[in-house]
mmCIF file of C-alpha atoms in Angstrom:
data_model
loop_
_atom_site.group_PDB
_atom_site.id
_atom_site.type_symbol
_atom_site.label_atom_id
_atom_site.label_comp_id
_atom_site.label_asym_id
_atom_site.label_seq_id
_atom_site.Cartn_x
_atom_site.Cartn_y
_atom_site.Cartn_z
ATOM 1 C CA SER K 1 0.011 -0.003 0.101
ATOM 2 C CA ALA K 2 1.208 3.553 -0.563
ATOM 3 C CA VAL K 3 2.441 5.715 2.032
ATOM 4 C CA ILE K 4 0.381 9.044 2.580
ATOM 5 C CA SER K 5 1.205 11.881 4.611
ATOM 6 C CA GLN K 6 -0.961 15.192 5.354
ATOM 7 C CA LYS K 7 -0.232 18.715 6.487
ATOM 8 C CA PRO K 8 -0.869 20.029 8.673
ATOM 9 C CA SER K 9 -2.182 17.327 10.859
ATOM 10 C CA ARG K 10 -4.570 19.596 12.639
ATOM 11 C CA ASP K 11 -4.857 23.551 12.840
ATOM 12 C CA ILE K 12 -7.319 25.865 14.642
ATOM 13 C CA CYS K 13 -8.448 28.657 12.232
ATOM 14 C CA GLN K 14 -10.454 31.822 12.455
ATOM 15 C CA ARG K 15 -13.612 32.390 10.964
ATOM 16 C CA GLY K 16 -13.354 33.860 7.404
ATOM 17 C CA THR K 17 -9.771 32.719 6.679
ATOM 18 C CA SER K 18 -8.538 29.998 4.375
ATOM 19 C CA LEU K 19 -6.686 26.798 4.878
ATOM 20 C CA THR K 20 -4.420 24.663 2.473
ATOM 21 C CA ILE K 21 -4.079 21.147 3.109
ATOM 22 C CA GLN K 22 -1.394 19.369 1.484
ATOM 23 C CA CYS K 23 -1.422 15.483 0.488
ATOM 24 C CA GLN K 24 1.737 13.840 -0.269
ATOM 25 C CA VAL K 25 2.158 10.239 -1.788
ATOM 26 C CA ASP K 26 5.494 7.866 -1.770
ATOM 27 C CA SER K 27 4.517 6.658 -5.093
ATOM 28 C CA GLN K 28 2.564 7.610 -8.404
ATOM 29 C CA VAL K 29 -0.971 6.923 -8.287
ATOM 30 C CA THR K 30 -3.902 7.222 -10.621
ATOM 31 C CA MET K 31 -6.639 8.617 -8.726
ATOM 32 C CA MET K 32 -6.739 11.132 -5.608
ATOM 33 C CA PHE K 33 -9.778 12.228 -3.463
ATOM 34 C CA TRP K 34 -10.905 14.321 -0.817
ATOM 35 C CA TYR K 35 -13.178 13.630 1.902
ATOM 36 C CA ARG K 36 -14.593 15.135 4.740
ATOM 37 C CA GLN K 37 -15.753 13.457 7.955
ATOM 38 C CA GLN K 38 -17.587 15.538 10.249
ATOM 39 C CA PRO K 39 -17.071 15.032 14.152
ATOM 40 C CA GLY K 40 -18.731 11.348 15.023
ATOM 41 C CA GLN K 41 -19.936 10.991 11.397
ATOM 42 C CA SER K 42 -18.902 8.829 8.266
ATOM 43 C CA LEU K 43 -17.057 9.862 5.411
ATOM 44 C CA THR K 44 -18.587 12.355 2.463
ATOM 45 C CA LEU K 45 -16.484 12.776 -0.795
ATOM 46 C CA ILE K 46 -15.882 16.278 -1.799
ATOM 47 C CA ALA K 47 -14.032 15.703 -5.070
ATOM 48 C CA THR K 48 -11.602 13.652 -7.263
ATOM 49 C CA ALA K 49 -8.666 15.457 -7.732
ATOM 50 C CA ASN K 50 -7.708 15.024 -11.383
ATOM 51 C CA GLN K 51 -3.963 15.550 -12.872
ATOM 52 C CA GLY K 52 -3.432 18.540 -15.038
ATOM 53 C CA SER K 53 -7.440 19.351 -14.950
ATOM 54 C CA GLU K 54 -10.227 20.965 -12.816
ATOM 55 C CA ALA K 55 -11.275 18.749 -10.209
ATOM 56 C CA THR K 56 -14.570 17.030 -10.371
ATOM 57 C CA TYR K 57 -16.776 17.954 -7.511
ATOM 58 C CA GLU K 58 -19.675 15.809 -5.823
ATOM 59 C CA SER K 59 -22.994 17.475 -5.272
ATOM 60 C CA GLY K 60 -22.978 20.079 -2.389
ATOM 61 C CA PHE K 61 -19.295 20.784 -2.983
ATOM 62 C CA VAL K 62 -18.056 23.956 -5.173
ATOM 63 C CA ILE K 63 -14.630 24.738 -6.443
ATOM 64 C CA ASP K 64 -14.999 28.169 -4.870
ATOM 65 C CA LYS K 65 -15.554 26.694 -1.389
ATOM 66 C CA PHE K 66 -13.026 23.882 -1.764
ATOM 67 C CA PRO K 67 -10.384 24.665 -4.696
ATOM 68 C CA ILE K 68 -8.032 21.521 -5.387
ATOM 69 C CA SER K 69 -4.838 21.350 -7.458
ATOM 70 C CA ARG K 70 -3.225 18.402 -8.638
ATOM 71 C CA PRO K 71 0.189 19.175 -10.311
ATOM 72 C CA ASN K 72 1.344 15.642 -10.749
ATOM 73 C CA LEU K 73 0.921 11.966 -9.897
ATOM 74 C CA THR K 74 2.079 12.202 -6.201
ATOM 75 C CA PHE K 75 0.561 15.393 -4.717
ATOM 76 C CA SER K 76 -2.745 17.085 -4.117
ATOM 77 C CA THR K 77 -3.682 19.946 -2.341
ATOM 78 C CA LEU K 78 -7.248 20.931 -0.620
ATOM 79 C CA THR K 79 -8.150 24.647 0.028
ATOM 80 C CA VAL K 80 -10.962 25.516 2.400
ATOM 81 C CA SER K 81 -12.002 29.161 1.598
ATOM 82 C CA ASN K 82 -13.885 31.414 3.801
ATOM 83 C CA MET K 83 -14.125 29.327 6.860
ATOM 84 C CA SER K 84 -16.997 29.044 9.132
ATOM 85 C CA PRO K 85 -17.549 26.932 12.195
ATOM 86 C CA GLU K 86 -19.321 24.441 10.042
ATOM 87 C CA ASP K 87 -16.398 23.723 8.188
ATOM 88 C CA SER K 88 -14.643 22.081 11.242
ATOM 89 C CA SER K 89 -14.164 18.691 10.173
ATOM 90 C CA ILE K 90 -11.376 16.061 9.123
ATOM 91 C CA TYR K 91 -10.414 16.279 6.091
ATOM 92 C CA LEU K 92 -9.060 13.188 4.540
ATOM 93 C CA CYS K 93 -7.176 12.366 1.371
ATOM 94 C CA SER K 94 -7.259 9.211 -0.503
ATOM 95 C CA VAL K 95 -5.340 7.389 -3.883
ATOM 96 C CA GLU K 96 -6.280 4.767 -5.893
ATOM 97 C CA GLY K 97 -3.294 2.695 -7.133
ATOM 98 C CA TRP K 98 -2.476 1.738 -10.810
ATOM 99 C CA GLY K 99 -4.225 -1.768 -10.263
ATOM 100 C CA GLY K 100 -7.755 -0.038 -9.529
ATOM 101 C CA GLY K 101 -10.022 -0.806 -6.474
ATOM 102 C CA GLU K 102 -8.120 -0.875 -3.394
ATOM 103 C CA GLN K 103 -8.276 3.053 -1.855
ATOM 104 C CA PHE K 104 -5.835 3.866 0.910
ATOM 105 C CA PHE K 105 -6.341 7.185 3.305
ATOM 106 C CA GLY K 106 -4.139 9.627 4.719
ATOM 107 C CA PRO K 107 -4.088 10.493 8.423
ATOM 108 C CA GLY K 108 -6.416 13.392 7.938
ATOM 109 C CA THR K 109 -6.062 16.821 8.786
ATOM 110 C CA ARG K 110 -8.365 17.938 11.795
ATOM 111 C CA LEU K 111 -9.692 21.443 11.299
ATOM 112 C CA THR K 112 -11.457 23.620 13.991
ATOM 113 C CA VAL K 113 -12.693 26.833 12.600
ATOM 114 C CA LEU K 114 -13.472 29.560 15.730
ATOM 115 C CA GLN Z 1 -30.101 10.225 0.298
ATOM 116 C CA GLN Z 2 -27.713 7.667 1.927
ATOM 117 C CA GLN Z 3 -26.677 4.862 -0.909
ATOM 118 C CA VAL Z 4 -25.238 2.561 1.573
ATOM 119 C CA LYS Z 5 -27.147 1.625 4.857
ATOM 120 C CA GLN Z 6 -25.164 -0.124 7.491
ATOM 121 C CA SER Z 7 -26.184 -1.481 10.910
ATOM 122 C CA PRO Z 8 -26.146 -1.959 13.875
ATOM 123 C CA GLN Z 9 -24.822 1.488 15.016
ATOM 124 C CA SER Z 10 -22.849 0.195 17.742
ATOM 125 C CA LEU Z 11 -21.899 -3.379 18.731
ATOM 126 C CA ILE Z 12 -20.744 -4.843 22.209
ATOM 127 C CA VAL Z 13 -19.156 -8.200 21.907
ATOM 128 C CA GLN Z 14 -17.173 -10.363 24.187
ATOM 129 C CA LYS Z 15 -13.710 -11.356 23.630
ATOM 130 C CA GLY Z 16 -13.673 -14.323 21.434
ATOM 131 C CA GLY Z 17 -17.359 -13.705 20.221
ATOM 132 C CA ILE Z 18 -18.058 -13.112 16.642
ATOM 133 C CA SER Z 19 -18.834 -9.473 15.430
ATOM 134 C CA ILE Z 20 -21.434 -9.081 12.559
ATOM 135 C CA ILE Z 21 -22.235 -5.869 10.755
ATOM 136 C CA ASN Z 22 -24.485 -5.575 7.957
ATOM 137 C CA CYS Z 23 -24.712 -3.333 4.780
ATOM 138 C CA ALA Z 24 -27.204 -2.898 2.081
ATOM 139 C CA TYR Z 25 -26.926 -0.926 -1.054
ATOM 140 C CA GLU Z 26 -29.207 0.161 -3.826
ATOM 141 C CA ASN Z 27 -27.153 1.303 -6.710
ATOM 142 C CA THR Z 28 -26.285 -1.525 -9.008
ATOM 143 C CA ALA Z 29 -23.460 0.286 -10.483
ATOM 144 C CA PHE Z 30 -21.359 -0.533 -7.529
ATOM 145 C CA ASP Z 31 -18.331 -2.830 -8.336
ATOM 146 C CA TYR Z 32 -16.318 -2.828 -5.415
ATOM 147 C CA PHE Z 33 -17.200 -3.261 -1.900
ATOM 148 C CA PRO Z 34 -14.389 -2.445 0.774
ATOM 149 C CA TRP Z 35 -14.730 -2.392 4.499
ATOM 150 C CA TYR Z 36 -12.644 0.096 6.442
ATOM 151 C CA GLN Z 37 -11.412 0.298 10.262
ATOM 152 C CA GLN Z 38 -10.801 3.563 12.105
ATOM 153 C CA PHE Z 39 -9.381 4.187 15.454
ATOM 154 C CA PRO Z 40 -9.877 7.347 17.077
ATOM 155 C CA GLY Z 41 -7.555 10.312 15.655
ATOM 156 C CA LYS Z 42 -6.444 7.927 12.788
ATOM 157 C CA GLY Z 43 -7.549 7.467 8.860
ATOM 158 C CA PRO Z 44 -9.493 4.686 7.865
ATOM 159 C CA ALA Z 45 -7.488 1.921 7.036
ATOM 160 C CA LEU Z 46 -8.577 -0.708 4.484
ATOM 161 C CA LEU Z 47 -9.424 -4.222 6.122
ATOM 162 C CA ILE Z 48 -11.028 -6.434 3.348
ATOM 163 C CA ALA Z 49 -12.712 -5.853 0.229
ATOM 164 C CA ILE Z 50 -14.864 -7.738 -2.313
ATOM 165 C CA ARG Z 51 -16.042 -7.649 -5.794
ATOM 166 C CA PRO Z 52 -19.423 -8.605 -6.774
ATOM 167 C CA ASP Z 53 -18.464 -11.428 -8.646
ATOM 168 C CA VAL Z 54 -17.504 -13.390 -5.487
ATOM 169 C CA SER Z 55 -19.839 -14.598 -2.652
ATOM 170 C CA GLU Z 56 -17.503 -14.715 0.003
ATOM 171 C CA LYS Z 57 -13.918 -13.675 1.113
ATOM 172 C CA LYS Z 58 -11.771 -14.401 4.218
ATOM 173 C CA GLU Z 59 -8.737 -12.856 5.347
ATOM 174 C CA GLY Z 60 -7.511 -14.208 8.839
ATOM 175 C CA ARG Z 61 -10.227 -13.472 11.234
ATOM 176 C CA PHE Z 62 -12.435 -11.193 8.931
ATOM 177 C CA THR Z 63 -14.811 -12.355 6.413
ATOM 178 C CA ILE Z 64 -17.046 -10.902 3.812
ATOM 179 C CA SER Z 65 -20.364 -12.331 2.603
ATOM 180 C CA PHE Z 66 -21.922 -10.945 -0.520
ATOM 181 C CA ASN Z 67 -25.408 -11.504 -1.675
ATOM 182 C CA LYS Z 68 -25.807 -9.760 -5.118
ATOM 183 C CA SER Z 69 -29.456 -10.246 -5.677
ATOM 184 C CA ALA Z 70 -30.258 -9.081 -2.434
ATOM 185 C CA LYS Z 71 -27.594 -6.069 -2.578
ATOM 186 C CA GLN Z 72 -26.353 -6.934 0.777
ATOM 187 C CA PHE Z 73 -23.082 -7.585 1.997
ATOM 188 C CA SER Z 74 -21.398 -8.088 5.719
ATOM 189 C CA LEU Z 75 -18.724 -8.396 7.804
ATOM 190 C CA HIS Z 76 -18.007 -10.943 10.173
ATOM 191 C CA ILE Z 77 -15.127 -10.601 12.814
ATOM 192 C CA MET Z 78 -14.300 -14.096 14.290
ATOM 193 C CA ASP Z 79 -12.624 -14.450 17.653
ATOM 194 C CA SER Z 80 -12.987 -10.815 18.452
ATOM 195 C CA GLN Z 81 -10.265 -9.252 20.697
ATOM 196 C CA PRO Z 82 -10.164 -6.282 22.656
ATOM 197 C CA GLY Z 83 -7.701 -4.645 19.906
ATOM 198 C CA ASP Z 84 -10.566 -4.958 17.472
ATOM 199 C CA SER Z 85 -12.357 -2.156 19.171
ATOM 200 C CA ALA Z 86 -12.776 0.772 16.642
ATOM 201 C CA THR Z 87 -15.463 1.671 14.100
ATOM 202 C CA TYR Z 88 -16.100 -0.172 11.185
ATOM 203 C CA PHE Z 89 -17.200 1.505 7.606
ATOM 204 C CA CYS Z 90 -18.468 -0.458 4.655
ATOM 205 C CA ALA Z 91 -18.389 1.311 1.545
ATOM 206 C CA ALA Z 92 -19.282 0.715 -2.266
ATOM 207 C CA SER Z 93 -17.164 2.218 -4.954
ATOM 208 C CA SER Z 94 -18.378 3.160 -8.676
ATOM 209 C CA TRP Z 95 -15.426 4.348 -10.638
ATOM 210 C CA GLY Z 96 -13.153 4.700 -7.628
ATOM 211 C CA LYS Z 97 -15.669 6.885 -5.913
ATOM 212 C CA LEU Z 98 -16.552 5.471 -2.291
ATOM 213 C CA GLN Z 99 -19.890 5.950 -0.771
ATOM 214 C CA PHE Z 100 -19.702 5.114 3.111
ATOM 215 C CA GLY Z 101 -22.151 3.574 5.469
ATOM 216 C CA ALA Z 102 -22.997 5.475 8.798
ATOM 217 C CA GLY Z 103 -20.250 3.506 10.710
ATOM 218 C CA THR Z 104 -20.564 0.786 13.262
ATOM 219 C CA GLN Z 105 -18.799 1.372 16.775
ATOM 220 C CA VAL Z 106 -17.430 -1.978 18.024
ATOM 221 C CA VAL Z 107 -16.603 -2.622 21.483
ATOM 222 C CA VAL Z 108 -15.036 -5.825 22.687
ATOM 223 C CA THR Z 109 -15.041 -6.528 26.248
ATOM 224 C CA PRO Z 110 -12.229 -8.575 28.009
#
């Protein structure tokens, strides 16, 4: 399985500010995804990070609020923009390898918005 | 609209017992069904997964049973250990996009 790291691991931010979360994988992968896990809840897919093109967002998530970049096959960023307390969640990146199917998650970024 | 329904919400089992978690789905386009284990403060870890052309898959103490016609699948944890105490999520995938169940908190008592 791939080794996935996320930065920062946690942060406390003020309302109205933005935070960029980084996801780094130790090997090239085909697919990268971003998920949100609200406190005590399940995971919800935010978007698919496409290498070299715009991300594909799920219903309820928009690019202006969650801009995503994926400059190469091992790295992606998610920005949470104009934050409000409702954005307090754990944000997780996941990757799918070349064989397809198996998807592995990073350790997550725990975000608290005051 | 929750595409994957998971039950029970929580489960208490004695050490050595069997934990059973059930999931059901509606979308027949799903083609991959993984189970994840999550400990507090950690990301979900892939436990075991199955594709719809197989009815059962076993890895160590963990077994997935899959019923394609009923659109149901389940996780069995045999000989449950205190270290298995965690939250378990079933999921279903179409084109790599995972839809997760609500999760089951499993507590294994000594």
